[in-house]
Amino acid sequence: MNLFTGKRTRSVLRALVVAAAATALPSPATSATAAPAAIPPGLSCHTGKHAVDEYTGYALCRNNGSQTQTFWVHLVCGWAPDVDGNRVTLRPGESGQSTAHCGKIGTGIGEIHVRP
């Protein structure tokens, strides 16, 4: 007796293959407009994607505190590895920008975070 013949067996096998394929696919990246992570105390920051290249993200920050602070942008890049931008050190009252670039093999920027 062959277990893999007949309409019913084939439809059960087809359903198993579809279910296995669906669970093997990675879930899509979250939107870059998702709620931003907490910004380090003393910094006021604006994050976003570059106007021409949506694989490039930035964090533009101002140090409103009374101590020198260092920050960098962290990009969640979907299927490509996540990346960190350049470290920027700001004295009180200064502003600066950190930039990073997701790999083109990925799905682009999913989230943008500011790290202390």
PDB file of N, CA and C in Angstrom, residues 3 14 29 42 47 61 68 80-81 109:
ATOM      1  N   LEU A   3       1.296   5.087   0.772  1.00  0.00           N
ATOM      2  CA  LEU A   3       0.661   6.105   1.598  1.00  0.00           C
ATOM      3  C   LEU A   3       0.555   7.461   0.904  1.00  0.00           C
ATOM      4  N   ARG A  14       0.129  18.599   0.803  1.00  0.00           N
ATOM      5  CA  ARG A  14       0.217  19.959   0.278  1.00  0.00           C
ATOM      6  C   ARG A  14       0.041  20.980   1.419  1.00  0.00           C
ATOM      7  N   ALA A  29      10.166  43.439   8.162  1.00  0.00           N
ATOM      8  CA  ALA A  29      10.741  44.438   9.067  1.00  0.00           C
ATOM      9  C   ALA A  29       9.651  45.383   9.549  1.00  0.00           C
ATOM     10  N   GLY A  42      19.166  64.155  28.683  1.00  0.00           N
ATOM     11  CA  GLY A  42      20.019  65.299  28.379  1.00  0.00           C
ATOM     12  C   GLY A  42      20.160  65.575  26.904  1.00  0.00           C
ATOM     13  N   THR A  47      15.339  61.756  14.511  1.00  0.00           N
ATOM     14  CA  THR A  47      15.850  60.649  13.706  1.00  0.00           C
ATOM     15  C   THR A  47      15.059  60.563  12.412  1.00  0.00           C
ATOM     16  N   CYS A  61      21.249  65.223  17.106  1.00  0.00           N
ATOM     17  CA  CYS A  61      20.996  65.441  18.527  1.00  0.00           C
ATOM     18  C   CYS A  61      21.638  66.737  19.024  1.00  0.00           C
ATOM     19  N   THR A  68      29.279  66.469  29.150  1.00  0.00           N
ATOM     20  CA  THR A  68      29.585  65.970  27.809  1.00  0.00           C
ATOM     21  C   THR A  68      28.946  64.600  27.627  1.00  0.00           C
ATOM     22  N   ALA A  80      19.197  42.459   6.411  1.00  0.00           N
ATOM     23  CA  ALA A  80      20.644  42.713   6.487  1.00  0.00           C
ATOM     24  C   ALA A  80      21.034  42.900   7.954  1.00  0.00           C
ATOM     25  N   PRO A  81      22.317  42.758   8.269  1.00  0.00           N
ATOM     26  CA  PRO A  81      22.750  42.969   9.661  1.00  0.00           C
ATOM     27  C   PRO A  81      22.480  44.404  10.125  1.00  0.00           C
ATOM     28  N   ILE A 109      15.603  50.168   6.247  1.00  0.00           N
ATOM     29  CA  ILE A 109      15.568  50.497   7.672  1.00  0.00           C
ATOM     30  C   ILE A 109      14.218  50.135   8.259  1.00  0.00           C
TER      31      ILE A 109
END
